[in-house]
Tab-separated table of C-alpha atoms and ligand atoms in Angstrom:
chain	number	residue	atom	x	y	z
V	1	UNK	CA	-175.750	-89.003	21.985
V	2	UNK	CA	-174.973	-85.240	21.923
V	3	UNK	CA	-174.659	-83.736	18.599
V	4	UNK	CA	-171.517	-81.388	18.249
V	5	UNK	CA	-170.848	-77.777	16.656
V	6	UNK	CA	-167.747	-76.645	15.905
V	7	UNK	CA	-165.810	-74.824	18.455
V	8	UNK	CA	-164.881	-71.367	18.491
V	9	UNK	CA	-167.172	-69.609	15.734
V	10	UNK	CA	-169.477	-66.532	15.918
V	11	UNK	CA	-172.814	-68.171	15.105
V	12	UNK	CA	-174.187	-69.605	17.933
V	13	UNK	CA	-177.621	-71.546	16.772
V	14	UNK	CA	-177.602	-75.245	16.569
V	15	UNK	CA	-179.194	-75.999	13.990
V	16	UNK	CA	-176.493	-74.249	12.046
V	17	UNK	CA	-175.875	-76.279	8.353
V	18	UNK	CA	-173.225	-75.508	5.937
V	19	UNK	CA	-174.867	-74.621	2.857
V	20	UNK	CA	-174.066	-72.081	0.202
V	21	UNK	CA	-175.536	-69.014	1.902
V	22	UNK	CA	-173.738	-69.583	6.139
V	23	UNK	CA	-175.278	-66.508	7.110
V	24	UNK	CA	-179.095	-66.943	5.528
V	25	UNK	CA	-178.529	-70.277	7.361
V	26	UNK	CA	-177.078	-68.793	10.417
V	27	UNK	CA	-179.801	-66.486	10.805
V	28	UNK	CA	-183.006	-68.716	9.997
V	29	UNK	CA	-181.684	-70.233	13.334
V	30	UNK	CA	-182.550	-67.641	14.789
V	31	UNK	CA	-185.569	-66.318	13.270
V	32	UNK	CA	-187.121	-69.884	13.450
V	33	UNK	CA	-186.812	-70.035	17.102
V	34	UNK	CA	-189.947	-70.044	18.884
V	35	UNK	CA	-189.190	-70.233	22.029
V	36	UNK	CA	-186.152	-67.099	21.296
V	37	UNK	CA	-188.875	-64.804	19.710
V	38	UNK	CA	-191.492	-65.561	22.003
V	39	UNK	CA	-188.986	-64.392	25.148
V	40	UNK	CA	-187.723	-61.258	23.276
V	41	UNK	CA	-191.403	-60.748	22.007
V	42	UNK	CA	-192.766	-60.197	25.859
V	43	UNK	CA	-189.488	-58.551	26.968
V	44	UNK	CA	-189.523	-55.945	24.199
V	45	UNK	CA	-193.497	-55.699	24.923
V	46	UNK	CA	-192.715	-54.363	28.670
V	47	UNK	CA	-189.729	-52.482	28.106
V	48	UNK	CA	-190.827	-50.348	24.520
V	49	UNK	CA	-193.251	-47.750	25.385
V	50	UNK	CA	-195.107	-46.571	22.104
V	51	UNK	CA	-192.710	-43.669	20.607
V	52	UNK	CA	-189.385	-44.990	22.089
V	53	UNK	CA	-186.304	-44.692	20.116
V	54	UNK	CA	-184.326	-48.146	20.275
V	55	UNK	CA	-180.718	-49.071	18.896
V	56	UNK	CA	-180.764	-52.898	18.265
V	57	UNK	CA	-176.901	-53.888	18.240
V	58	UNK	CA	-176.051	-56.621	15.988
V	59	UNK	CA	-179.775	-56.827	14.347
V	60	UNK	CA	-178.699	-59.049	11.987
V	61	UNK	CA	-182.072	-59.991	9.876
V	62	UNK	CA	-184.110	-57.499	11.958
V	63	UNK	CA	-186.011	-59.745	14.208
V	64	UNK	CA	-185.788	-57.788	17.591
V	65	UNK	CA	-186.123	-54.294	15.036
V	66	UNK	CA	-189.560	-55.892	13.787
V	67	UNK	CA	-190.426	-57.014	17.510
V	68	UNK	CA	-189.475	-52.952	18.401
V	69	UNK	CA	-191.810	-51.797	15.916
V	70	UNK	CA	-194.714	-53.856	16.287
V	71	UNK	CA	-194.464	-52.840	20.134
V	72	UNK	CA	-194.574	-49.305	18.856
V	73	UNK	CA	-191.441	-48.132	19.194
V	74	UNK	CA	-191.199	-45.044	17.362
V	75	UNK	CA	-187.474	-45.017	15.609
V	76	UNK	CA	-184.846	-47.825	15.649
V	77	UNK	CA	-181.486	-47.849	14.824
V	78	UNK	CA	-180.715	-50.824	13.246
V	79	UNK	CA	-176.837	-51.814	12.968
V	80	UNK	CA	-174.879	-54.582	11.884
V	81	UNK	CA	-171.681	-55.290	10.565
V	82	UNK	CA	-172.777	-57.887	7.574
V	83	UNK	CA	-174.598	-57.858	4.358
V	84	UNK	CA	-177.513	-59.285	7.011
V	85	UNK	CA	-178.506	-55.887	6.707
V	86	UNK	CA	-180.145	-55.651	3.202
V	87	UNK	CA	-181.985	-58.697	4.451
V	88	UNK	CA	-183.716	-56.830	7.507
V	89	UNK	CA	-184.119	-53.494	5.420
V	90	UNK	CA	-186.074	-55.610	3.033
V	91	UNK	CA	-188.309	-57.579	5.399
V	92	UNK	CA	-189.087	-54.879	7.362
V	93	UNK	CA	-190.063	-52.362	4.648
V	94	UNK	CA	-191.947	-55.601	3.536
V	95	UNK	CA	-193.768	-54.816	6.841
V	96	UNK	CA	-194.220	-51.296	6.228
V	97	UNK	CA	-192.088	-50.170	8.669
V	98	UNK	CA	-189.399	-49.083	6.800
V	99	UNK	CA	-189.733	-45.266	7.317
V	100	UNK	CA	-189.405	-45.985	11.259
V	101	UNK	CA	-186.020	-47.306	10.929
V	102	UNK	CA	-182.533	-46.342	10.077
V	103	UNK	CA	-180.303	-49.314	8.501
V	104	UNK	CA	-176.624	-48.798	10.111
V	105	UNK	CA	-174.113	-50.877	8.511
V	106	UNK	CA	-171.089	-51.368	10.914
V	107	UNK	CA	-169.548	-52.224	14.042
V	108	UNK	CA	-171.929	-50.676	16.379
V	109	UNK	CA	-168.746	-49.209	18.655
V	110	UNK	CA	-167.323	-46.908	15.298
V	111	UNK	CA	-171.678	-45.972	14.918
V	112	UNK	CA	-172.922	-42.416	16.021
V	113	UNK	CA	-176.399	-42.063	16.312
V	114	UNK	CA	-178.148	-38.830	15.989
V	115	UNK	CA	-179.883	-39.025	19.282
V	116	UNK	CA	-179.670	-40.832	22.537
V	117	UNK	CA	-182.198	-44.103	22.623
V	118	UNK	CA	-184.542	-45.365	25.569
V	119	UNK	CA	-183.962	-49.181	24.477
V	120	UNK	CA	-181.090	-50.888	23.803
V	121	UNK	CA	-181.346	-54.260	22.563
V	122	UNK	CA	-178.851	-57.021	21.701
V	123	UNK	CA	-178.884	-60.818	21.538
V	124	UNK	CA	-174.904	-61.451	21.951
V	125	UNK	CA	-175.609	-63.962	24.851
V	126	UNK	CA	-172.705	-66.203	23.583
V	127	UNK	CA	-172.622	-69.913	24.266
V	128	UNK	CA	-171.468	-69.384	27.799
V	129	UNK	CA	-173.136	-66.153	28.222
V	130	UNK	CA	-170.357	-63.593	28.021
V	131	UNK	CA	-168.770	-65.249	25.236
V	132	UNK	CA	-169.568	-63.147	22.246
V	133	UNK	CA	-168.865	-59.574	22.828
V	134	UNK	CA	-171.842	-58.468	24.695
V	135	UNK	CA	-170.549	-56.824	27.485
V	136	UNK	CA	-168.322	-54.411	25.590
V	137	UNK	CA	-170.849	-54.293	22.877
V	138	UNK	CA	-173.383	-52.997	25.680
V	139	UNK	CA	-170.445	-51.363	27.565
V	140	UNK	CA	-170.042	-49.021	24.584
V	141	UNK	CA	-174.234	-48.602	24.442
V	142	UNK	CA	-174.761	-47.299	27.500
V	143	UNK	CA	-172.144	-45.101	27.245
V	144	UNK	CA	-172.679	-43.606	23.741
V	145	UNK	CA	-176.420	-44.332	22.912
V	146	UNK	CA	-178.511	-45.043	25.982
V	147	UNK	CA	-180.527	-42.227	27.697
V	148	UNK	CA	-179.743	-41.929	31.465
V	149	UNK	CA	-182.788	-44.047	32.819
V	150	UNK	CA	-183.073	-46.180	29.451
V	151	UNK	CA	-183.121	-49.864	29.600
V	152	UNK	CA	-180.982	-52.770	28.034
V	153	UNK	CA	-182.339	-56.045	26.985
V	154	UNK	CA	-180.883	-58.410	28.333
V	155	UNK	CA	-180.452	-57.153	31.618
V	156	UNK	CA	-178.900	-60.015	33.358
V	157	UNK	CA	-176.697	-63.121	32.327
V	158	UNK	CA	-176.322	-65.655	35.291
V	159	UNK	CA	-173.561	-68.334	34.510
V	160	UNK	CA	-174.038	-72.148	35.294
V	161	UNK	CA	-171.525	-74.840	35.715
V	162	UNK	CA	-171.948	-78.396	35.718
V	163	UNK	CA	-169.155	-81.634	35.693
V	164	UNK	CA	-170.038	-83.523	32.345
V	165	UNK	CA	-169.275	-87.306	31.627
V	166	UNK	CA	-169.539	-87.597	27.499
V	167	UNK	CA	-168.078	-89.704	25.342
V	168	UNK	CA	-169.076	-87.753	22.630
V	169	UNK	CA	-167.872	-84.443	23.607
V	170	UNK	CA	-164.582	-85.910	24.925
V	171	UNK	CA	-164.431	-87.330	21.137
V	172	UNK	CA	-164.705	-83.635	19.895
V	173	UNK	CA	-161.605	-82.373	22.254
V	174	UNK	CA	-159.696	-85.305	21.234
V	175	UNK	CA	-160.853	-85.442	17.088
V	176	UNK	CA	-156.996	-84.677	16.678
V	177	UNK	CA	-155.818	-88.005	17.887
V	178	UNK	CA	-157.762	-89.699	15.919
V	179	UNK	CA	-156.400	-92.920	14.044
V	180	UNK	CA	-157.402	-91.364	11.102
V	181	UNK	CA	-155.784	-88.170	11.570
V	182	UNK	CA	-151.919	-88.137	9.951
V	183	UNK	CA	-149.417	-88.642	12.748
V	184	UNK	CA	-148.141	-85.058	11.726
V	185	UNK	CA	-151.510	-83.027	13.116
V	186	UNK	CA	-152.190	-84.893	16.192
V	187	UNK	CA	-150.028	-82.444	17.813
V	188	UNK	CA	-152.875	-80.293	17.714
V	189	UNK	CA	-154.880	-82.519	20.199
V	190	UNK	CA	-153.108	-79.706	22.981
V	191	UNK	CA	-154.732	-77.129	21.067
V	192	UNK	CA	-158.270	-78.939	20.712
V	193	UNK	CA	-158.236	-79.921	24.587
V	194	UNK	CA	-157.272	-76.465	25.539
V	195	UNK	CA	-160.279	-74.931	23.187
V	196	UNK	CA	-164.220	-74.291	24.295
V	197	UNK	CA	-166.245	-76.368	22.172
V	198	UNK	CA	-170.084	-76.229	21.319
V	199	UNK	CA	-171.738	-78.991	22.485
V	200	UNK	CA	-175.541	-79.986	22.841
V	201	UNK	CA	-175.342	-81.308	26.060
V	202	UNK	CA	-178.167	-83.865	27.405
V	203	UNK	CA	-179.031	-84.399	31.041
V	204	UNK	CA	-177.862	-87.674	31.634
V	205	UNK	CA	-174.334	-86.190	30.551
V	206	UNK	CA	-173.908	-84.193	33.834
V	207	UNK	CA	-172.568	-85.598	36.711
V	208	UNK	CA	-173.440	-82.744	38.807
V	209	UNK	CA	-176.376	-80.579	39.277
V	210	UNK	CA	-175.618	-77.199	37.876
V	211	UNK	CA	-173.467	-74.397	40.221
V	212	UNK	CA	-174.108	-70.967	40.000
V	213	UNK	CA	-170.920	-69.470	38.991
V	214	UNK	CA	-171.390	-65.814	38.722
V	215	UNK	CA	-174.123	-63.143	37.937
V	216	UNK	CA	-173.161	-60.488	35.111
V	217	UNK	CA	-175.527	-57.341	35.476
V	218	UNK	CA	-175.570	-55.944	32.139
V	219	UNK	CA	-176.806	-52.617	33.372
V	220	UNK	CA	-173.288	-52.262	34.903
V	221	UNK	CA	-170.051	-52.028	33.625
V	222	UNK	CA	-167.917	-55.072	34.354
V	223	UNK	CA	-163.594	-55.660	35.080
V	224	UNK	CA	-161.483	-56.511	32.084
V	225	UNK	CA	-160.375	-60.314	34.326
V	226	UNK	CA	-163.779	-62.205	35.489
V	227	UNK	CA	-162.899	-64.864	37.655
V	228	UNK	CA	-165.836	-67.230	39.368
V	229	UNK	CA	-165.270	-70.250	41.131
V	230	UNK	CA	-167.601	-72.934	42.325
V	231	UNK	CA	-167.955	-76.265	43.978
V	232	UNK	CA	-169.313	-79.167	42.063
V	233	UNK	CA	-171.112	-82.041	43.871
V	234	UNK	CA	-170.865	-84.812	41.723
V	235	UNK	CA	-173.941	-86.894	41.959
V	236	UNK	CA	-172.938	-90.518	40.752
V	237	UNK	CA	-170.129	-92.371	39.895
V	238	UNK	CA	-168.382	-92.025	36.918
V	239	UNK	CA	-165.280	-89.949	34.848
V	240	UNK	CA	-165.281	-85.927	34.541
V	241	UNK	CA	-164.331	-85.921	31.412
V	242	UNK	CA	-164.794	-81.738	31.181
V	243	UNK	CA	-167.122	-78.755	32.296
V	244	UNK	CA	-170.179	-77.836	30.392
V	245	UNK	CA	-171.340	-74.054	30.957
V	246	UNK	CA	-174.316	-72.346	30.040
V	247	UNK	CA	-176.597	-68.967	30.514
V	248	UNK	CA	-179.795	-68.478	32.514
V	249	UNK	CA	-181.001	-64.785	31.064
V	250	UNK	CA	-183.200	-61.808	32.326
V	251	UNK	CA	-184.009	-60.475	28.996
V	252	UNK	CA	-186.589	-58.175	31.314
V	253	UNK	CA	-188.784	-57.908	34.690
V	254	UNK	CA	-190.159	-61.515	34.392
V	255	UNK	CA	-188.743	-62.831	30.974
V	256	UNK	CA	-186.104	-65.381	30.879
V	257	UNK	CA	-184.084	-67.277	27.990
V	258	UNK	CA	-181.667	-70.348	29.064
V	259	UNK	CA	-179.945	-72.661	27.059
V	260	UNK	CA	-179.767	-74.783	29.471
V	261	UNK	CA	-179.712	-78.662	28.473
V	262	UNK	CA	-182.406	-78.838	32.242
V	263	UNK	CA	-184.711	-76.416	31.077
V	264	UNK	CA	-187.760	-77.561	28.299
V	265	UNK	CA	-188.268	-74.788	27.524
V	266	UNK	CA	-184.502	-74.182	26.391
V	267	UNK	CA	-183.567	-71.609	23.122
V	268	UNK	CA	-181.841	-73.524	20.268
V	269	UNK	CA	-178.501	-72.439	21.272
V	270	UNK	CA	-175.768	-74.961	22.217
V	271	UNK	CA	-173.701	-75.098	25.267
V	272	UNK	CA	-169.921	-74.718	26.106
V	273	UNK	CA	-168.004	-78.300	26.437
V	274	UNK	CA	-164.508	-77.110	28.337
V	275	UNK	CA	-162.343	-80.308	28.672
V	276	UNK	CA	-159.895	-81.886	30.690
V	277	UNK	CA	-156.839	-83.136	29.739
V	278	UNK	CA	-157.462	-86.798	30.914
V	279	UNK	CA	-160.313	-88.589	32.553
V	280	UNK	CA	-161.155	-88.072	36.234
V	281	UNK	CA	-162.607	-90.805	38.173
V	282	UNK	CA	-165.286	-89.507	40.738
V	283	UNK	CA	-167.385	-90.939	43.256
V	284	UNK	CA	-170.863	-90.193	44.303
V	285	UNK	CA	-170.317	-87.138	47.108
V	286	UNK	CA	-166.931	-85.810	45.921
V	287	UNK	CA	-166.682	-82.643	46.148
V	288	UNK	CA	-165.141	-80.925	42.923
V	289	UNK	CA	-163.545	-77.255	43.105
V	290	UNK	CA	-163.827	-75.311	39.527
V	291	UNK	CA	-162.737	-72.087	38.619
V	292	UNK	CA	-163.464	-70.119	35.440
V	293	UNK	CA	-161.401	-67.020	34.173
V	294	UNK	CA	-162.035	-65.116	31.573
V	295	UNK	CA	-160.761	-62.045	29.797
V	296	UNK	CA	-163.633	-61.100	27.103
V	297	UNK	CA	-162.690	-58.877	25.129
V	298	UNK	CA	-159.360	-60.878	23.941
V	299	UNK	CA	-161.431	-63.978	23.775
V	300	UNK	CA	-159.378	-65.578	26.568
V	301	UNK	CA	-160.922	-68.070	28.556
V	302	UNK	CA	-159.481	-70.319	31.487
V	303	UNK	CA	-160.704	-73.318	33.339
V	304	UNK	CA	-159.435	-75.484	36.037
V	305	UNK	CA	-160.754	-78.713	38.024
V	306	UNK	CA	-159.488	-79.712	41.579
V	307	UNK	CA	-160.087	-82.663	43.829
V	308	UNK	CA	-159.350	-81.272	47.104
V	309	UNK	CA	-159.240	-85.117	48.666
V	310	UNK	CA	-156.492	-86.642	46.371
V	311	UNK	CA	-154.270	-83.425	45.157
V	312	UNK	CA	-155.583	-83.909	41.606
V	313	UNK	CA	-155.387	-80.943	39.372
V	314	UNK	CA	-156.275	-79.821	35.569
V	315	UNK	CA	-156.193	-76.470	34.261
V	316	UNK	CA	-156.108	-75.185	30.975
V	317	UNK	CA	-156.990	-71.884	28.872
V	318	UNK	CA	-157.719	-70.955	25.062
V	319	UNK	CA	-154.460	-69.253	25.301
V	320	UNK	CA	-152.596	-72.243	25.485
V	321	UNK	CA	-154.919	-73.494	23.313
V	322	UNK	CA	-153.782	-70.654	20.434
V	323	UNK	CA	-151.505	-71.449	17.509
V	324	UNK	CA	-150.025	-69.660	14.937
V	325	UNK	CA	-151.541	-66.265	16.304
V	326	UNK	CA	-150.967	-63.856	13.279
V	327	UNK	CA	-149.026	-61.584	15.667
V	328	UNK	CA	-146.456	-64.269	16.959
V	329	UNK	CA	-145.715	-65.072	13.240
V	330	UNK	CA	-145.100	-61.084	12.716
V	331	UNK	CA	-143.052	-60.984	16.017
V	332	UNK	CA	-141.063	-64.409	15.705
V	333	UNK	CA	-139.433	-62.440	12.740
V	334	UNK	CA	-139.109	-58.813	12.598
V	335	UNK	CA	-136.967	-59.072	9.967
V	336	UNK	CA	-139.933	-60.639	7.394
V	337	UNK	CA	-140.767	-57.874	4.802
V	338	UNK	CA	-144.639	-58.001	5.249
V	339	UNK	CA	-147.199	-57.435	2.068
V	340	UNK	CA	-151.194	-57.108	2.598
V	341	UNK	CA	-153.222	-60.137	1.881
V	342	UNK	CA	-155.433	-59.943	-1.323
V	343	UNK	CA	-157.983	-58.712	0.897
V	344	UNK	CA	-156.629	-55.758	2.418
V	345	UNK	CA	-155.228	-55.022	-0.304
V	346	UNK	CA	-158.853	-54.266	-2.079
V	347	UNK	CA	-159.690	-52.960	1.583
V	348	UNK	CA	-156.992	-50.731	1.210
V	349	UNK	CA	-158.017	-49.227	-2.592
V	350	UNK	CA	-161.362	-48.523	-1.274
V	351	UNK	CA	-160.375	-47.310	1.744
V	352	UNK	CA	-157.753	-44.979	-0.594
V	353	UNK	CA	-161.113	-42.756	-2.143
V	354	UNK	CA	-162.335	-41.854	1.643
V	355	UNK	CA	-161.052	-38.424	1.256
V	356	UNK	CA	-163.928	-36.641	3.646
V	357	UNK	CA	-165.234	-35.515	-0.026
V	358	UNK	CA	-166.817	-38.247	-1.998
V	359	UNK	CA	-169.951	-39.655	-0.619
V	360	UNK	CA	-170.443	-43.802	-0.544
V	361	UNK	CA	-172.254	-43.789	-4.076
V	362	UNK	CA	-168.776	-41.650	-5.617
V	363	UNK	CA	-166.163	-43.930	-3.759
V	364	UNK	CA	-168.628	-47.246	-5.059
V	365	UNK	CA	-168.569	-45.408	-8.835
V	366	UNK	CA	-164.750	-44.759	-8.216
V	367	UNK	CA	-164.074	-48.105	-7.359
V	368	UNK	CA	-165.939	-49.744	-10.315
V	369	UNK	CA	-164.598	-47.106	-12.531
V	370	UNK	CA	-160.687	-47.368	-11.582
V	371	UNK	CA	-160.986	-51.433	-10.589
V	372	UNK	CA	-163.276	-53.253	-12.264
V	373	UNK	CA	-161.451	-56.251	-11.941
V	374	UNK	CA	-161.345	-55.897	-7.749
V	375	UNK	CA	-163.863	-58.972	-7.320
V	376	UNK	CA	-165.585	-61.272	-10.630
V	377	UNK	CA	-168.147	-59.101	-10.705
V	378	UNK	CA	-169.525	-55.552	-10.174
V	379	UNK	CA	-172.149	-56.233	-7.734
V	380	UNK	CA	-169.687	-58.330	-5.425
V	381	UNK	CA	-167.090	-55.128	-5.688
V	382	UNK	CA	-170.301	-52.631	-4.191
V	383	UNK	CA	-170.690	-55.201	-1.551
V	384	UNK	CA	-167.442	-55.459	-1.071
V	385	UNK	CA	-167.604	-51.100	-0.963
V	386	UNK	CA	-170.427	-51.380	1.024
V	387	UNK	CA	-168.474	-53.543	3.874
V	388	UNK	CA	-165.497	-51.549	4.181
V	389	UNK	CA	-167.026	-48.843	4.610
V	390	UNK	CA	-169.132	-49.818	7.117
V	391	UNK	CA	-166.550	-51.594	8.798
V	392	UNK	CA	-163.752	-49.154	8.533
V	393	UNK	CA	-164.479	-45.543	8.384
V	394	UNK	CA	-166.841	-43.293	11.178
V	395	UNK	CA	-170.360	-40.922	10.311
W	401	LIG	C1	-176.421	-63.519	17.039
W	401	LIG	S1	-176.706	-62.571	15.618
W	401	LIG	C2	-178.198	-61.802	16.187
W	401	LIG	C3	-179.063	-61.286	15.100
W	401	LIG	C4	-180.350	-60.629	15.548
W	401	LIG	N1	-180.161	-59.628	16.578
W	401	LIG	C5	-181.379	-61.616	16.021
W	401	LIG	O1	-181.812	-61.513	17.149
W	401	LIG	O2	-181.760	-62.480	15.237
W	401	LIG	C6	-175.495	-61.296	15.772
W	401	LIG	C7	-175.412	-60.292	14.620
W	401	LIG	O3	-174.580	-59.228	15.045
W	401	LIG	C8	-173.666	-58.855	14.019
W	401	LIG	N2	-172.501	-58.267	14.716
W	401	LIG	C9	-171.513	-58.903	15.374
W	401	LIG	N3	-170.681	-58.006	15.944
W	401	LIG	C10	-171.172	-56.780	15.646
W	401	LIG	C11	-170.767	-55.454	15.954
W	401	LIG	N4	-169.681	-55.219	16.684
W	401	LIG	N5	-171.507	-54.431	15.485
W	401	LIG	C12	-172.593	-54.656	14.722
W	401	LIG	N6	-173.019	-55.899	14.386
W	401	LIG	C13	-172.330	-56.935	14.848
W	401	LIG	C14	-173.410	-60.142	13.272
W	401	LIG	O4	-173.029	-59.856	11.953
W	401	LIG	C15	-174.797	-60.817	13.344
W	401	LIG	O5	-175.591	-60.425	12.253
């Protein structure tokens, strides 16, 4: 039986626990990957010439930086957006490398960097491949960072499709029906069914061999819409009960990483389980039609399944899948006098000492000075500095 993630989050490894550091956690996933470092280790060995510069988007704990350096890469940018950063500045000046690398806390699209790179490297191949930002991520790269012939890793996502029978995963889309649920919540079985959930799929689950559905070429800028479509050929008898969807990645000339539930070889990195609204009976030899849209940088996603023989139709998107967007509450009532959370309300006093004057140490001695009671204690209000500052404010 498949063992489930929950759907919709931005960590992607399976072996993902909840314990009282998510992102240590998170990340050992993907440190503790083999088969992961073992890819980017021979893709970053053929790409990095000794004395590149490389910008590794999203380093998290510093992995691919580390990789990068031991390859001989002469500078890397490191940038992230969370307090992963201390962790990779630490291990890597652990390593001795810390004088080859600048530590760049923030969303890489609001980063300058002082030079143009001849790498760039990110691993934001998302469930489903194009799921978790990387195309604008690498959009913005290319444009802003990447020296005219310089290379991206990964260089190429290709998309697979399958028809999955699963109790288990169908038990995930339909948790909100449960008999244990309240009768007041299982209205948000629509929003379940009409969510992508991770799933570690296993073969026996698919009821057809995989379909290519589409080929994104990172080194290219892609449309806003992405729309594939493909033709399932179901293999056996049985009930569709959704669509599972995975990656096959270049990472370079020769390298791939899959998470393909096929593949033996596979990273530790869980598949997308898109369901249908009800059971479909098939037959061995039907024919299925499938389409997947997708608009990635709103983190809309749309599937449909159609039996050309008998008429029968499903289709369903995140967007339907949405409730209680923060903007429809704001727009259901423009009258509603709106105050800032707690949070950006803090966000908002450290934001207030950014005057183009004070450097971070003055606004982080400002902020302890004038607030000391911002967070329990002062190292979680520098952290707290720290974040906003990366998160919020430009070089
Ligand atoms: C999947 S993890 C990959 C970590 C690391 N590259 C590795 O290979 O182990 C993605 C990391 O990117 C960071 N991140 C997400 N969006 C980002 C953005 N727009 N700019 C910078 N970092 C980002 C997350 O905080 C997380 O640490």
């Amino acid at each position: 039986m498949s063992t489930m993630g929950c759907s919709g989050s931005g960590h992607f490894s399976a072996r993902h626990h909840a314990s009282q550091n998510p992102a240590l956690e998170e990340h050992w996933g993907y440190v503790a990957d083999p088969i992961r470092l073992e890819r980017f280790r021979r893709s970053i060995g053929s790409v990095v010439r000794p004395g590149d510069r490389v910008a590794d988007l999203g380093c998290g704990s510093g992995v691919l930086t580390l990789l990068s350096l031991q390859a001989a890469a002469g500078h890397v940018y490191a940038i992230d957006n969370s307090r992963m950063l201390a962790v990779a500045r630490e291990s890597i000046a652990r390593c001795g490398f810390g004088d080859r690398v600048s530590f760049i806390q923030g969303r890489s699209q609001k980063v300058e960097l002082p030079e143009r790179v001849d790498v760039v490297l990110c691993d934001h191949v998302g469930w489903f491949g194009f799921d978790y930002d990387i195309l604008a991520l690498l959009a913005d790269a290319r444009r802003r960072f990447l020296k005219s012939d310089g290379v991206v890793i990964p260089s190429v996502i290709e998309l697979k499709l399958a028809a999955v029978e699963s109790e288990a995963c169908r038990a995930v889309a339909e948790r909100w029906s449960d008999a244990d649920v309240p009768a007041a919540y299982r209205w948000l079985r629509h929003s379940s069914i009409n969510s992508k959930h991770s799933v570690d799929l296993e073969t026996r689950e698919l009821l057809s061999p995989p379909a290519d559905l589409g080929t994104l070429a990172l080194r290219d800028d892609q449309p806003d819409y992405l729309s594939w479509s493909a033709q399932l050929r179901v293999e056996r008898d049985g009930e569709v009960h959704g669509l599972g969807g995975w990656f096959d990645c270049e990472l370079a000339a020769g390298v791939r990483m899959t998470n393909s539930p096929l593949a033996t070889d596979r990273i530790d990195r869980p598949q997308v389980f898109l369901p249908i609204e009800a059971p479909l009976r098939v037959t061995a030899g039907d024919s299925l039609n499938a389409t997947i849209t997708a608009r990635p940088a709103d983190h809309l996603l749309g599937w449909s399944v159609a039996v050309p023989t008998t008429g029968q139709r499903f289709s369903h998107s995140t967007w339907q899948g949405m409730v209680l967007a923060s903007d429809d509450l704001v727009r259901s009532n423009p009258d509603r006098v709106p105050r800032p959370s707690a949070e950006a309300a803090a966000r908002a006093v450290v934001l207030s000492y950014c005057d183009g004057t004070r450097s971070v140490r003055d606004i982080e001695q400002a902020v302890l000075r004038d607030h000391p009671s911002l967070f329990p204690s002062r190292q979680e209000i520098s952290l707290f500095v720290v974040q906003v500052l990366g998160r919020d404010t430009v070089l």
